[in-house]
Amino acid sequence: MTAVRRRDEILQTLAGASGPVSAAALAACLGVSRQVVVGDVALLRAAGSPIVATPRGYVLGGGQEGGGVRCTVACRHGLDGLLDELYTVADCGCGVLDVTVEHPVYGQLSGQLQVFSRYDADVFWNALQKNGAQPLCSLTGDIHLHTLVCPDEARKARVLAALEEKGYLMGLEK
């Protein structure tokens, strides 16, 4: 299979997937190494393909973010509040697309989360634990931003109230 055909297969697989597809899974399907897939995805992204890397794998076009109402929230909590914050958003029927921090040297740093359920939150939490990694907010005194997506204004209001009640919400950017 040529490199061009392999990249087309990657795009077709992601377009037909119902959720994230890992580089290892793509490599197994294509009969190449994970590193080849990572390189192919980098080239596809450079060429303009809307491939997003999430903690669970690649998604085309940002996964489940689709339509809905988006907002950016400023939050503050320690590691002990991370999983509860994600559960709170998912339990309100909304999703957490990303996390962003303002680093004093590097400027704005962002990571894709794509958390839409308790399962997604658990996968993210387990990946942190397995890798001994710290969340980005550990770089900024636990202050961070999330882009949330909600199906409608009512659920947006519900998630904001729930985050405020738990003491996680610092403010809202429109």
JSON list of C-alpha atoms in Angstrom, two decimals:
[
{"chain": "A", "resi": 1, "resn": "MET", "atom": "CA", "xyz": [0.00, 0.00, 0.00]},
{"chain": "A", "resi": 2, "resn": "THR", "atom": "CA", "xyz": [1.31, 3.43, -0.89]},
{"chain": "A", "resi": 3, "resn": "ALA", "atom": "CA", "xyz": [1.66, 6.19, 1.68]},
{"chain": "A", "resi": 4, "resn": "VAL", "atom": "CA", "xyz": [-1.07, 8.19, -0.07]},
{"chain": "A", "resi": 5, "resn": "ARG", "atom": "CA", "xyz": [-3.47, 5.22, 0.04]},
{"chain": "A", "resi": 6, "resn": "ARG", "atom": "CA", "xyz": [-2.60, 4.59, 3.70]},
{"chain": "A", "resi": 7, "resn": "ARG", "atom": "CA", "xyz": [-3.42, 8.19, 4.60]},
{"chain": "A", "resi": 8, "resn": "ASP", "atom": "CA", "xyz": [-6.72, 7.91, 2.71]},
{"chain": "A", "resi": 9, "resn": "GLU", "atom": "CA", "xyz": [-7.48, 4.78, 4.75]},
{"chain": "A", "resi": 10, "resn": "ILE", "atom": "CA", "xyz": [-6.74, 6.66, 7.97]},
{"chain": "A", "resi": 11, "resn": "LEU", "atom": "CA", "xyz": [-9.15, 9.43, 6.99]},
{"chain": "A", "resi": 12, "resn": "GLN", "atom": "CA", "xyz": [-11.85, 6.92, 5.98]},
{"chain": "A", "resi": 13, "resn": "THR", "atom": "CA", "xyz": [-11.44, 4.98, 9.22]},
{"chain": "A", "resi": 14, "resn": "LEU", "atom": "CA", "xyz": [-11.72, 8.14, 11.32]},
{"chain": "A", "resi": 15, "resn": "ALA", "atom": "CA", "xyz": [-14.70, 9.38, 9.31]},
{"chain": "A", "resi": 16, "resn": "GLY", "atom": "CA", "xyz": [-16.55, 6.11, 9.93]},
{"chain": "A", "resi": 17, "resn": "ALA", "atom": "CA", "xyz": [-15.60, 5.72, 13.58]},
{"chain": "A", "resi": 18, "resn": "SER", "atom": "CA", "xyz": [-18.13, 6.28, 16.35]},
{"chain": "A", "resi": 19, "resn": "GLY", "atom": "CA", "xyz": [-15.39, 7.41, 18.76]},
{"chain": "A", "resi": 20, "resn": "PRO", "atom": "CA", "xyz": [-11.66, 7.96, 19.04]},
{"chain": "A", "resi": 21, "resn": "VAL", "atom": "CA", "xyz": [-9.33, 5.50, 17.26]},
{"chain": "A", "resi": 22, "resn": "SER", "atom": "CA", "xyz": [-5.89, 4.93, 18.74]},
{"chain": "A", "resi": 23, "resn": "ALA", "atom": "CA", "xyz": [-2.71, 5.07, 16.68]},
{"chain": "A", "resi": 24, "resn": "ALA", "atom": "CA", "xyz": [-2.05, 1.45, 17.71]},
{"chain": "A", "resi": 25, "resn": "ALA", "atom": "CA", "xyz": [-5.45, 0.34, 16.37]},
{"chain": "A", "resi": 26, "resn": "LEU", "atom": "CA", "xyz": [-4.87, 2.18, 13.09]},
{"chain": "A", "resi": 27, "resn": "ALA", "atom": "CA", "xyz": [-1.40, 0.64, 12.83]},
{"chain": "A", "resi": 28, "resn": "ALA", "atom": "CA", "xyz": [-2.78, -2.87, 13.34]},
{"chain": "A", "resi": 29, "resn": "CYS", "atom": "CA", "xyz": [-5.42, -2.34, 10.64]},
{"chain": "A", "resi": 30, "resn": "LEU", "atom": "CA", "xyz": [-2.89, -0.94, 8.19]},
{"chain": "A", "resi": 31, "resn": "GLY", "atom": "CA", "xyz": [-0.04, -3.34, 8.94]},
{"chain": "A", "resi": 32, "resn": "VAL", "atom": "CA", "xyz": [2.43, -0.62, 9.86]},
{"chain": "A", "resi": 33, "resn": "SER", "atom": "CA", "xyz": [4.01, 0.65, 13.07]},
{"chain": "A", "resi": 34, "resn": "ARG", "atom": "CA", "xyz": [2.37, 3.12, 15.41]},
{"chain": "A", "resi": 35, "resn": "GLN", "atom": "CA", "xyz": [5.13, 5.61, 14.54]},
{"chain": "A", "resi": 36, "resn": "VAL", "atom": "CA", "xyz": [4.19, 5.46, 10.85]},
{"chain": "A", "resi": 37, "resn": "VAL", "atom": "CA", "xyz": [0.58, 6.26, 11.74]},
{"chain": "A", "resi": 38, "resn": "VAL", "atom": "CA", "xyz": [1.66, 9.18, 13.95]},
{"chain": "A", "resi": 39, "resn": "GLY", "atom": "CA", "xyz": [3.74, 10.54, 11.07]},
{"chain": "A", "resi": 40, "resn": "ASP", "atom": "CA", "xyz": [0.88, 10.08, 8.61]},
{"chain": "A", "resi": 41, "resn": "VAL", "atom": "CA", "xyz": [-1.51, 11.89, 10.92]},
{"chain": "A", "resi": 42, "resn": "ALA", "atom": "CA", "xyz": [0.97, 14.76, 11.29]},
{"chain": "A", "resi": 43, "resn": "LEU", "atom": "CA", "xyz": [1.17, 15.07, 7.50]},
{"chain": "A", "resi": 44, "resn": "LEU", "atom": "CA", "xyz": [-2.62, 14.91, 7.15]},
{"chain": "A", "resi": 45, "resn": "ARG", "atom": "CA", "xyz": [-3.04, 17.64, 9.77]},
{"chain": "A", "resi": 46, "resn": "ALA", "atom": "CA", "xyz": [-0.39, 19.79, 8.05]},
{"chain": "A", "resi": 47, "resn": "ALA", "atom": "CA", "xyz": [-2.39, 19.41, 4.83]},
{"chain": "A", "resi": 48, "resn": "GLY", "atom": "CA", "xyz": [-5.52, 20.70, 6.58]},
{"chain": "A", "resi": 49, "resn": "SER", "atom": "CA", "xyz": [-7.35, 17.57, 7.71]},
{"chain": "A", "resi": 50, "resn": "PRO", "atom": "CA", "xyz": [-9.27, 18.33, 10.93]},
{"chain": "A", "resi": 51, "resn": "ILE", "atom": "CA", "xyz": [-7.81, 15.46, 12.96]},
{"chain": "A", "resi": 52, "resn": "VAL", "atom": "CA", "xyz": [-7.76, 15.98, 16.71]},
{"chain": "A", "resi": 53, "resn": "ALA", "atom": "CA", "xyz": [-5.64, 13.90, 19.07]},
{"chain": "A", "resi": 54, "resn": "THR", "atom": "CA", "xyz": [-7.50, 13.08, 22.29]},
{"chain": "A", "resi": 55, "resn": "PRO", "atom": "CA", "xyz": [-6.36, 11.02, 25.28]},
{"chain": "A", "resi": 56, "resn": "ARG", "atom": "CA", "xyz": [-8.24, 8.02, 23.79]},
{"chain": "A", "resi": 57, "resn": "GLY", "atom": "CA", "xyz": [-7.13, 8.40, 20.18]},
{"chain": "A", "resi": 58, "resn": "TYR", "atom": "CA", "xyz": [-7.73, 10.39, 17.02]},
{"chain": "A", "resi": 59, "resn": "VAL", "atom": "CA", "xyz": [-11.05, 11.86, 15.98]},
{"chain": "A", "resi": 60, "resn": "LEU", "atom": "CA", "xyz": [-11.99, 13.61, 12.78]},
{"chain": "A", "resi": 61, "resn": "GLY", "atom": "CA", "xyz": [-13.43, 17.08, 13.10]},
{"chain": "A", "resi": 62, "resn": "GLY", "atom": "CA", "xyz": [-13.18, 17.22, 16.88]},
{"chain": "A", "resi": 63, "resn": "GLY", "atom": "CA", "xyz": [-15.28, 14.19, 17.74]},
{"chain": "A", "resi": 64, "resn": "GLN", "atom": "CA", "xyz": [-18.57, 14.76, 19.52]},
{"chain": "A", "resi": 65, "resn": "GLU", "atom": "CA", "xyz": [-18.28, 18.50, 19.86]},
{"chain": "A", "resi": 66, "resn": "GLY", "atom": "CA", "xyz": [-20.59, 19.12, 16.87]},
{"chain": "A", "resi": 67, "resn": "GLY", "atom": "CA", "xyz": [-23.19, 21.79, 17.48]},
{"chain": "A", "resi": 68, "resn": "GLY", "atom": "CA", "xyz": [-24.45, 23.17, 20.70]},
{"chain": "A", "resi": 69, "resn": "VAL", "atom": "CA", "xyz": [-23.63, 26.11, 22.89]},
{"chain": "A", "resi": 70, "resn": "ARG", "atom": "CA", "xyz": [-19.96, 26.72, 23.67]},
{"chain": "A", "resi": 71, "resn": "CYS", "atom": "CA", "xyz": [-18.52, 28.68, 26.53]},
{"chain": "A", "resi": 72, "resn": "THR", "atom": "CA", "xyz": [-15.16, 29.09, 28.19]},
{"chain": "A", "resi": 73, "resn": "VAL", "atom": "CA", "xyz": [-14.98, 28.78, 31.96]},
{"chain": "A", "resi": 74, "resn": "ALA", "atom": "CA", "xyz": [-12.15, 29.67, 34.30]},
{"chain": "A", "resi": 75, "resn": "CYS", "atom": "CA", "xyz": [-11.76, 27.08, 37.04]},
{"chain": "A", "resi": 76, "resn": "ARG", "atom": "CA", "xyz": [-9.58, 26.45, 40.04]},
{"chain": "A", "resi": 77, "resn": "HIS", "atom": "CA", "xyz": [-9.17, 23.21, 41.96]},
{"chain": "A", "resi": 78, "resn": "GLY", "atom": "CA", "xyz": [-6.42, 20.83, 42.94]},
{"chain": "A", "resi": 79, "resn": "LEU", "atom": "CA", "xyz": [-5.87, 17.30, 41.76]},
{"chain": "A", "resi": 80, "resn": "ASP", "atom": "CA", "xyz": [-8.49, 16.17, 44.25]},
{"chain": "A", "resi": 81, "resn": "GLY", "atom": "CA", "xyz": [-11.19, 18.08, 42.34]},
{"chain": "A", "resi": 82, "resn": "LEU", "atom": "CA", "xyz": [-10.21, 17.12, 38.80]},
{"chain": "A", "resi": 83, "resn": "LEU", "atom": "CA", "xyz": [-12.32, 13.99, 38.38]},
{"chain": "A", "resi": 84, "resn": "ASP", "atom": "CA", "xyz": [-15.30, 15.51, 40.20]},
{"chain": "A", "resi": 85, "resn": "GLU", "atom": "CA", "xyz": [-15.16, 18.56, 37.92]},
{"chain": "A", "resi": 86, "resn": "LEU", "atom": "CA", "xyz": [-15.25, 16.36, 34.81]},
{"chain": "A", "resi": 87, "resn": "TYR", "atom": "CA", "xyz": [-18.05, 14.19, 36.27]},
{"chain": "A", "resi": 88, "resn": "THR", "atom": "CA", "xyz": [-20.05, 17.32, 37.09]},
{"chain": "A", "resi": 89, "resn": "VAL", "atom": "CA", "xyz": [-19.87, 18.57, 33.51]},
{"chain": "A", "resi": 90, "resn": "ALA", "atom": "CA", "xyz": [-20.77, 15.15, 32.06]},
{"chain": "A", "resi": 91, "resn": "ASP", "atom": "CA", "xyz": [-23.61, 14.64, 34.55]},
{"chain": "A", "resi": 92, "resn": "CYS", "atom": "CA", "xyz": [-25.13, 17.93, 33.41]},
{"chain": "A", "resi": 93, "resn": "GLY", "atom": "CA", "xyz": [-25.18, 16.63, 29.82]},
{"chain": "A", "resi": 94, "resn": "CYS", "atom": "CA", "xyz": [-22.29, 18.76, 28.59]},
{"chain": "A", "resi": 95, "resn": "GLY", "atom": "CA", "xyz": [-18.75, 18.04, 27.40]},
{"chain": "A", "resi": 96, "resn": "VAL", "atom": "CA", "xyz": [-15.26, 19.36, 28.14]},
{"chain": "A", "resi": 97, "resn": "LEU", "atom": "CA", "xyz": [-13.42, 19.90, 24.87]},
{"chain": "A", "resi": 98, "resn": "ASP", "atom": "CA", "xyz": [-10.06, 21.09, 26.19]},
{"chain": "A", "resi": 99, "resn": "VAL", "atom": "CA", "xyz": [-8.01, 22.58, 28.98]},
{"chain": "A", "resi": 100, "resn": "THR", "atom": "CA", "xyz": [-5.86, 25.71, 28.65]},
{"chain": "A", "resi": 101, "resn": "VAL", "atom": "CA", "xyz": [-3.37, 27.31, 31.03]},
{"chain": "A", "resi": 102, "resn": "GLU", "atom": "CA", "xyz": [-1.31, 30.47, 30.82]},
{"chain": "A", "resi": 103, "resn": "HIS", "atom": "CA", "xyz": [2.32, 29.50, 31.41]},
{"chain": "A", "resi": 104, "resn": "PRO", "atom": "CA", "xyz": [4.76, 32.30, 32.39]},
{"chain": "A", "resi": 105, "resn": "VAL", "atom": "CA", "xyz": [7.40, 31.14, 29.89]},
{"chain": "A", "resi": 106, "resn": "TYR", "atom": "CA", "xyz": [5.56, 29.30, 27.10]},
{"chain": "A", "resi": 107, "resn": "GLY", "atom": "CA", "xyz": [2.39, 31.37, 27.07]},
{"chain": "A", "resi": 108, "resn": "GLN", "atom": "CA", "xyz": [-0.87, 29.59, 26.38]},
{"chain": "A", "resi": 109, "resn": "LEU", "atom": "CA", "xyz": [-0.73, 25.78, 26.59]},
{"chain": "A", "resi": 110, "resn": "SER", "atom": "CA", "xyz": [-3.73, 23.67, 25.63]},
{"chain": "A", "resi": 111, "resn": "GLY", "atom": "CA", "xyz": [-4.60, 20.01, 25.70]},
{"chain": "A", "resi": 112, "resn": "GLN", "atom": "CA", "xyz": [-7.49, 18.20, 24.07]},
{"chain": "A", "resi": 113, "resn": "LEU", "atom": "CA", "xyz": [-9.75, 16.39, 26.55]},
{"chain": "A", "resi": 114, "resn": "GLN", "atom": "CA", "xyz": [-12.92, 15.50, 24.60]},
{"chain": "A", "resi": 115, "resn": "VAL", "atom": "CA", "xyz": [-14.69, 14.34, 27.78]},
{"chain": "A", "resi": 116, "resn": "PHE", "atom": "CA", "xyz": [-18.40, 13.76, 27.21]},
{"chain": "A", "resi": 117, "resn": "SER", "atom": "CA", "xyz": [-19.16, 11.06, 29.80]},
{"chain": "A", "resi": 118, "resn": "ARG", "atom": "CA", "xyz": [-18.01, 9.61, 33.11]},
{"chain": "A", "resi": 119, "resn": "TYR", "atom": "CA", "xyz": [-16.32, 6.89, 31.07]},
{"chain": "A", "resi": 120, "resn": "ASP", "atom": "CA", "xyz": [-14.30, 9.49, 29.15]},
{"chain": "A", "resi": 121, "resn": "ALA", "atom": "CA", "xyz": [-13.39, 11.18, 32.45]},
{"chain": "A", "resi": 122, "resn": "ASP", "atom": "CA", "xyz": [-12.25, 7.85, 33.90]},
{"chain": "A", "resi": 123, "resn": "VAL", "atom": "CA", "xyz": [-10.11, 7.12, 30.83]},
{"chain": "A", "resi": 124, "resn": "PHE", "atom": "CA", "xyz": [-8.43, 10.53, 31.18]},
{"chain": "A", "resi": 125, "resn": "TRP", "atom": "CA", "xyz": [-7.92, 10.10, 34.95]},
{"chain": "A", "resi": 126, "resn": "ASN", "atom": "CA", "xyz": [-6.51, 6.58, 34.50]},
{"chain": "A", "resi": 127, "resn": "ALA", "atom": "CA", "xyz": [-4.09, 7.82, 31.82]},
{"chain": "A", "resi": 128, "resn": "LEU", "atom": "CA", "xyz": [-2.80, 10.49, 34.23]},
{"chain": "A", "resi": 129, "resn": "GLN", "atom": "CA", "xyz": [-2.33, 7.87, 36.94]},
{"chain": "A", "resi": 130, "resn": "LYS", "atom": "CA", "xyz": [-0.76, 5.24, 34.68]},
{"chain": "A", "resi": 131, "resn": "ASN", "atom": "CA", "xyz": [1.78, 7.69, 33.29]},
{"chain": "A", "resi": 132, "resn": "GLY", "atom": "CA", "xyz": [2.50, 9.50, 36.56]},
{"chain": "A", "resi": 133, "resn": "ALA", "atom": "CA", "xyz": [1.54, 12.70, 34.75]},
{"chain": "A", "resi": 134, "resn": "GLN", "atom": "CA", "xyz": [0.32, 15.93, 36.27]},
{"chain": "A", "resi": 135, "resn": "PRO", "atom": "CA", "xyz": [-2.57, 17.90, 34.77]},
{"chain": "A", "resi": 136, "resn": "LEU", "atom": "CA", "xyz": [-1.73, 21.18, 33.04]},
{"chain": "A", "resi": 137, "resn": "CYS", "atom": "CA", "xyz": [-3.30, 23.17, 35.86]},
{"chain": "A", "resi": 138, "resn": "SER", "atom": "CA", "xyz": [-0.51, 22.00, 38.16]},
{"chain": "A", "resi": 139, "resn": "LEU", "atom": "CA", "xyz": [1.70, 24.48, 36.26]},
{"chain": "A", "resi": 140, "resn": "THR", "atom": "CA", "xyz": [-0.47, 27.47, 37.14]},
{"chain": "A", "resi": 141, "resn": "GLY", "atom": "CA", "xyz": [-1.55, 27.11, 40.75]},
{"chain": "A", "resi": 142, "resn": "ASP", "atom": "CA", "xyz": [-4.54, 25.03, 39.66]},
{"chain": "A", "resi": 143, "resn": "ILE", "atom": "CA", "xyz": [-6.07, 27.84, 37.55]},
{"chain": "A", "resi": 144, "resn": "HIS", "atom": "CA", "xyz": [-7.20, 26.72, 34.11]},
{"chain": "A", "resi": 145, "resn": "LEU", "atom": "CA", "xyz": [-9.75, 27.29, 31.37]},
{"chain": "A", "resi": 146, "resn": "HIS", "atom": "CA", "xyz": [-12.08, 24.76, 29.78]},
{"chain": "A", "resi": 147, "resn": "THR", "atom": "CA", "xyz": [-14.07, 25.06, 26.60]},
{"chain": "A", "resi": 148, "resn": "LEU", "atom": "CA", "xyz": [-17.42, 23.46, 27.35]},
{"chain": "A", "resi": 149, "resn": "VAL", "atom": "CA", "xyz": [-20.04, 22.43, 24.83]},
{"chain": "A", "resi": 150, "resn": "CYS", "atom": "CA", "xyz": [-23.66, 22.01, 25.88]},
{"chain": "A", "resi": 151, "resn": "PRO", "atom": "CA", "xyz": [-26.66, 20.92, 23.81]},
{"chain": "A", "resi": 152, "resn": "ASP", "atom": "CA", "xyz": [-28.68, 24.00, 24.80]},
{"chain": "A", "resi": 153, "resn": "GLU", "atom": "CA", "xyz": [-28.76, 27.09, 27.02]},
{"chain": "A", "resi": 154, "resn": "ALA", "atom": "CA", "xyz": [-30.64, 25.27, 29.80]},
{"chain": "A", "resi": 155, "resn": "ARG", "atom": "CA", "xyz": [-27.87, 22.69, 30.22]},
{"chain": "A", "resi": 156, "resn": "LYS", "atom": "CA", "xyz": [-25.26, 25.41, 29.99]},
{"chain": "A", "resi": 157, "resn": "ALA", "atom": "CA", "xyz": [-26.96, 27.23, 32.88]},
{"chain": "A", "resi": 158, "resn": "ARG", "atom": "CA", "xyz": [-27.19, 23.95, 34.83]},
{"chain": "A", "resi": 159, "resn": "VAL", "atom": "CA", "xyz": [-23.50, 23.11, 34.42]},
{"chain": "A", "resi": 160, "resn": "LEU", "atom": "CA", "xyz": [-22.38, 26.62, 35.32]},
{"chain": "A", "resi": 161, "resn": "ALA", "atom": "CA", "xyz": [-24.54, 26.56, 38.46]},
{"chain": "A", "resi": 162, "resn": "ALA", "atom": "CA", "xyz": [-23.19, 23.13, 39.44]},
{"chain": "A", "resi": 163, "resn": "LEU", "atom": "CA", "xyz": [-19.56, 24.18, 38.95]},
{"chain": "A", "resi": 164, "resn": "GLU", "atom": "CA", "xyz": [-20.21, 27.38, 40.92]},
{"chain": "A", "resi": 165, "resn": "GLU", "atom": "CA", "xyz": [-21.89, 25.46, 43.75]},
{"chain": "A", "resi": 166, "resn": "LYS", "atom": "CA", "xyz": [-18.88, 23.14, 44.05]},
{"chain": "A", "resi": 167, "resn": "GLY", "atom": "CA", "xyz": [-16.50, 26.09, 44.15]},
{"chain": "A", "resi": 168, "resn": "TYR", "atom": "CA", "xyz": [-14.70, 25.25, 40.89]},
{"chain": "A", "resi": 169, "resn": "LEU", "atom": "CA", "xyz": [-15.92, 28.14, 38.76]},
{"chain": "A", "resi": 170, "resn": "MET", "atom": "CA", "xyz": [-13.92, 31.36, 38.80]},
{"chain": "A", "resi": 171, "resn": "GLY", "atom": "CA", "xyz": [-15.65, 33.22, 35.96]},
{"chain": "A", "resi": 172, "resn": "LEU", "atom": "CA", "xyz": [-17.02, 32.97, 32.48]},
{"chain": "A", "resi": 173, "resn": "GLU", "atom": "CA", "xyz": [-15.71, 34.30, 29.17]},
{"chain": "A", "resi": 174, "resn": "LYS", "atom": "CA", "xyz": [-18.24, 34.75, 26.41]}
]
